Coordinates of C-alpha atoms in Angstrom, one line a residue:
X1 CA -9.5 -87.0 9.4
X2 CA -11.7 -83.9 9.4
X3 CA -10.1 -80.7 10.4
X4 CA -11.9 -77.7 11.8
X5 CA -11.7 -74.3 10.3
X6 CA -9.9 -71.9 12.6
X7 CA -10.0 -68.1 12.2
X8 CA -7.3 -66.1 13.9
X9 CA -7.9 -62.4 14.6
X10 CA -5.3 -59.8 15.7
X11 CA -7.4 -56.8 16.7
X12 CA -6.1 -53.3 16.6
X13 CA -7.3 -49.7 16.4
X14 CA -5.7 -49.1 12.9
X15 CA -5.3 -52.5 11.3
X16 CA -6.9 -55.9 12.1
X17 CA -5.1 -59.0 11.0
X18 CA -7.1 -62.1 10.1
X19 CA -6.1 -65.5 8.9
X20 CA -8.0 -68.8 8.5
X21 CA -6.7 -72.3 8.2
X22 CA -8.2 -75.8 7.9
X23 CA -5.6 -78.3 8.8
X24 CA -2.5 -77.4 6.9
X25 CA -4.5 -75.4 4.2
X26 CA -4.5 -71.6 4.3
X27 CA -8.0 -70.4 3.5
X28 CA -7.5 -66.7 4.1
X29 CA -4.8 -64.2 5.1
X30 CA -5.2 -60.5 5.1
X31 CA -5.2 -57.2 6.9
X32 CA -8.2 -54.9 7.3
X33 CA -7.6 -51.1 7.7
X34 CA -9.9 -49.5 10.2
X35 CA -10.8 -45.9 9.5
X36 CA -10.8 -43.7 12.6
X37 CA -14.2 -42.2 13.0
X38 CA -15.5 -39.5 15.2
X39 CA -16.1 -41.9 18.1
X40 CA -14.5 -45.1 19.4
X41 CA -17.8 -46.9 18.6
X42 CA -17.0 -46.3 14.9
X43 CA -13.9 -48.4 15.1
X44 CA -15.6 -51.2 17.1
X45 CA -18.4 -51.2 14.5
X46 CA -15.9 -51.6 11.6
X47 CA -14.1 -54.5 13.4
X48 CA -17.5 -56.2 14.1
X49 CA -18.5 -55.9 10.5
X50 CA -15.2 -57.4 9.3
X51 CA -15.6 -60.3 11.7
X52 CA -19.2 -61.0 10.7
X53 CA -18.2 -61.1 7.0
X54 CA -15.3 -63.4 7.7
X55 CA -17.4 -65.8 9.7
X56 CA -20.1 -65.7 7.0
X57 CA -17.6 -66.4 4.2
X58 CA -15.3 -68.9 6.1
X59 CA -17.7 -70.6 8.5
X60 CA -15.0 -71.3 11.2
X61 CA -15.7 -73.6 14.1
X62 CA -13.2 -71.8 16.2
X63 CA -12.3 -68.1 16.4
X64 CA -9.1 -67.2 18.2
X65 CA -8.7 -63.6 19.2
X66 CA -5.4 -62.2 20.5
X67 CA -5.7 -61.3 24.1
X68 CA -4.9 -57.6 24.5
X69 CA -2.2 -56.3 26.7
X70 CA -3.6 -54.6 29.8
X71 CA -1.9 -51.2 29.6
X72 CA -3.2 -48.0 31.1
X73 CA -3.8 -46.2 27.8
X74 CA -6.8 -45.2 25.8
X75 CA -5.7 -47.2 22.8
X76 CA -5.2 -50.4 24.9
X77 CA -8.7 -49.9 26.4
X78 CA -10.2 -49.6 22.9
X79 CA -8.4 -52.8 21.8
X80 CA -9.8 -54.5 24.8
X81 CA -13.3 -53.4 23.9
X82 CA -12.8 -54.5 20.3
X83 CA -11.7 -57.9 21.6
X84 CA -14.8 -58.2 23.8
X85 CA -17.1 -57.3 21.0
X86 CA -15.5 -59.8 18.6
X87 CA -15.7 -62.6 21.2
X88 CA -19.4 -61.8 21.8
X89 CA -20.3 -61.7 18.1
X90 CA -18.4 -64.9 17.3
X91 CA -20.2 -66.7 20.1
X92 CA -23.5 -65.4 19.0
X93 CA -22.9 -66.9 15.6
X94 CA -22.2 -70.3 17.1
X95 CA -18.4 -70.3 16.9
X96 CA -16.3 -71.4 19.8
X97 CA -14.4 -68.3 20.6
X98 CA -11.3 -68.2 22.7
X99 CA -8.6 -65.7 23.6
X100 CA -4.9 -66.4 23.4
X101 CA -2.0 -64.2 24.3
X102 CA 0.7 -63.6 21.8
X103 CA 3.4 -65.2 24.0
X104 CA 1.4 -68.5 24.0
X105 CA 1.1 -68.4 20.3
X106 CA 4.8 -67.7 19.9
X107 CA 5.6 -70.6 22.3
X108 CA 3.7 -73.0 20.1
X109 CA 4.8 -71.7 16.7
X110 CA 8.4 -70.9 17.3
X111 CA 9.0 -72.8 20.6
X112 CA 10.0 -69.5 22.1
X113 CA 7.6 -67.2 23.9
X114 CA 10.0 -64.3 23.5
X115 CA 10.4 -64.7 19.7
X116 CA 10.1 -61.5 17.7
X117 CA 7.2 -60.9 15.3
X118 CA 9.7 -61.3 12.4
X119 CA 10.9 -64.7 13.8
X120 CA 7.3 -65.8 14.0
X121 CA 6.5 -64.7 10.5
X122 CA 9.6 -66.4 9.1
X123 CA 8.8 -69.6 10.9
X124 CA 5.2 -69.6 9.5
X125 CA 6.5 -69.1 6.0
X126 CA 9.3 -71.7 6.2
X127 CA 7.4 -74.4 8.0
X128 CA 3.8 -74.0 6.8
X129 CA 2.9 -71.3 4.3
X130 CA 5.6 -70.6 1.7
X131 CA 3.1 -68.8 -0.5
X132 CA 3.2 -65.9 2.0
X133 CA 7.0 -65.3 1.5
X134 CA 6.2 -62.1 -0.5
X135 CA 4.6 -60.7 2.6
X136 CA 7.6 -61.2 4.9
X137 CA 8.8 -57.9 6.3
X138 CA 12.2 -56.5 5.2
X139 CA 14.3 -56.0 8.4
X140 CA 15.3 -52.4 8.8
X141 CA 18.9 -51.5 8.1
X142 CA 19.1 -50.0 11.6
X143 CA 17.0 -51.7 14.3
X144 CA 16.4 -48.3 16.0
X145 CA 14.4 -47.2 12.9
X146 CA 11.9 -50.0 13.2
X147 CA 10.0 -51.5 10.3
X148 CA 8.7 -49.5 7.4
X149 CA 4.8 -49.0 7.5
X150 CA 4.2 -51.5 4.7
X151 CA 6.2 -54.2 6.5
X152 CA 4.5 -53.5 9.9
X153 CA 1.2 -53.8 8.0
X154 CA 1.7 -57.5 7.1
X155 CA 2.8 -58.4 10.6
X156 CA -0.8 -58.1 11.8
X157 CA -1.7 -60.9 9.4
X158 CA 1.2 -63.1 10.6
X159 CA 0.1 -62.5 14.2
X160 CA -3.4 -63.7 13.3
X161 CA -2.0 -66.7 11.5
X162 CA 0.2 -67.6 14.5
X163 CA -2.9 -67.6 16.6
X164 CA -4.7 -69.9 14.2
X165 CA -1.8 -72.3 13.9
X166 CA -1.2 -72.4 17.7
X167 CA -4.9 -73.1 18.3
X168 CA -4.9 -75.9 15.8
X169 CA -2.3 -77.7 17.9
X170 CA -4.1 -77.0 21.2
X171 CA -7.7 -77.8 20.2

């Protein structure tokens, strides 16, 4: 059976998670830091360049981009623009490009649309990709403090991986 290569993208304004799979094989998993420039266009351009490089290197048949939350903030609007740009460039390069919301990905991966990011990451490591165990976030001693920056960083990659895994089961 031939499996398609699926690239998951978790767009953001500071970090962009990316992960690619082919069947059960992990081809790529990483986080790309976006440097804030003088204009929002600078961030969109960086995200575009990263996507084009990933498509060139991995030749995915399907690109799955996390659907942004529609919040009335400048940051949410910028994430929405980044998502639109990534969808357009992916389609231009001949990739089938779809959006998937985080709840749908969680529902498929963990069987719980309300699962936490940590629960999703742990499930992905336990059930599919044990080689990523070193990237699992360390839970904060007190929940109110939240994750340390280095732990939040890798959650972007796990979000992208969840999108790819969920899409592999749907498509």
